[in-house]
Tab-separated table of C-alpha atoms in Angstrom:
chain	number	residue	atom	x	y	z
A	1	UNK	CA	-11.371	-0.170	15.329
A	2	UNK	CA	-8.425	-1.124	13.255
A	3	UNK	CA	-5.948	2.237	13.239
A	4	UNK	CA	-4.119	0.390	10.525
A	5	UNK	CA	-7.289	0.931	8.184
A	6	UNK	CA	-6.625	3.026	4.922
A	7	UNK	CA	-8.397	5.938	4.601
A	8	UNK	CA	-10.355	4.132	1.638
A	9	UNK	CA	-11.085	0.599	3.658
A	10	UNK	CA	-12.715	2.929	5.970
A	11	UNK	CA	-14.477	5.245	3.376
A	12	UNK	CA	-15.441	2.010	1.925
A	13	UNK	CA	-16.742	0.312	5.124
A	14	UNK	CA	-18.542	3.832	5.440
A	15	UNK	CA	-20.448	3.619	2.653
A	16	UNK	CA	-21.318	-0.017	2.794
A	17	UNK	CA	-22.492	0.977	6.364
A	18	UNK	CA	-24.766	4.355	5.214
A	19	UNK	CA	-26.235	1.563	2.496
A	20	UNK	CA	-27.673	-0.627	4.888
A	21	UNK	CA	-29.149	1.783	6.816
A	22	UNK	CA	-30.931	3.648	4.075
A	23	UNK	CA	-32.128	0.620	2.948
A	24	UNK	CA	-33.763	0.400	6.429
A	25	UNK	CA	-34.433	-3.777	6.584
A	26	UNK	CA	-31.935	-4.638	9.696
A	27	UNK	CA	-33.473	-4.725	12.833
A	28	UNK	CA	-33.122	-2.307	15.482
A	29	UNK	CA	-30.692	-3.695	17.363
A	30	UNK	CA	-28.408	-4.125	14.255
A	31	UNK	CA	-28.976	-1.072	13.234
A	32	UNK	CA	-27.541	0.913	16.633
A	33	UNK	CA	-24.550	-1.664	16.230
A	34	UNK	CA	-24.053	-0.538	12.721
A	35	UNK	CA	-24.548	3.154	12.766
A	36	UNK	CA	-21.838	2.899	16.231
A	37	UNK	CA	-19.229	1.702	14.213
A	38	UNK	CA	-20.084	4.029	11.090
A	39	UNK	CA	-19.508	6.636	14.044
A	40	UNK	CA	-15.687	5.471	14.763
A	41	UNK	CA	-15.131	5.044	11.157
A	42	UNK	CA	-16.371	8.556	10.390
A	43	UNK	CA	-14.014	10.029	13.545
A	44	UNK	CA	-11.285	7.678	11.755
A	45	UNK	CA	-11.370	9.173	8.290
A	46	UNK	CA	-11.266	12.631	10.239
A	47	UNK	CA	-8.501	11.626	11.974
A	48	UNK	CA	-6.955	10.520	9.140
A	49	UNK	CA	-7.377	13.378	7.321
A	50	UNK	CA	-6.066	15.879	10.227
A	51	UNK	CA	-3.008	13.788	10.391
A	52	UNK	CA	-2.086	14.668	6.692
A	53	UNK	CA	-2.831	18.200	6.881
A	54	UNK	CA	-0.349	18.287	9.983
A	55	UNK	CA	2.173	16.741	7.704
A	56	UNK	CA	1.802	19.060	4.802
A	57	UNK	CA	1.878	21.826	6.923
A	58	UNK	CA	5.082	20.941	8.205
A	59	UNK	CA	6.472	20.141	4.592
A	60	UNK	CA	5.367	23.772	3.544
A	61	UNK	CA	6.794	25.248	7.175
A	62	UNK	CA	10.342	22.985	6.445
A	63	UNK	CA	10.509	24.341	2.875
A	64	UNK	CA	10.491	27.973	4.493
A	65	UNK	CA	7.290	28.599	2.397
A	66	UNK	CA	4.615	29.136	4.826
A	67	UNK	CA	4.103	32.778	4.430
A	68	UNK	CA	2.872	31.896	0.800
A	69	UNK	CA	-0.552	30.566	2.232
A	70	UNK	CA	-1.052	32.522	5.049
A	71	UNK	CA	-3.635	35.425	4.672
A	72	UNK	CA	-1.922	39.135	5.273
A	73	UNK	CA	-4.424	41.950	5.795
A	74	UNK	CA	-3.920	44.839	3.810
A	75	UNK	CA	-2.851	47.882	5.290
């Protein structure tokens, strides 16, 4: 899997990849092939994903303003 993907190649290649199988004409064989990588694309875009909510977190943590968004119970 190419960890230098964008996040929209691999939404892309995701989609391209959900379209063949719903159309439901590759063989068998293909088709495991096909839904495996759709499988490490999907973990990919997750990744992905995870990686920039890290980073904002830290931005809002750095700027001092984390206390903003977390939830206080009232007493």
């Amino acid at each position: 899997m190419d960890e230098k993907m964008t996040f929209e190649e691999a939404m892309k290649n995701l989609e391209d990849i959900v379209e063949k199988l719903e159309e439901g004409d590759v063989p068998l064989e293909e088709a495991i092939s096909i839904y495996r990588k759709g499988m490490e694309l999907s973990k990919l875009c997750h990744d992905k994903l995870k990686d920039v909510e890290e980073q904002l977190t830290q931005i809002i943590t750095e700027d001092g303003k984390k206390e903003e968004f977390s939830m206080q119970e009232e007493e």
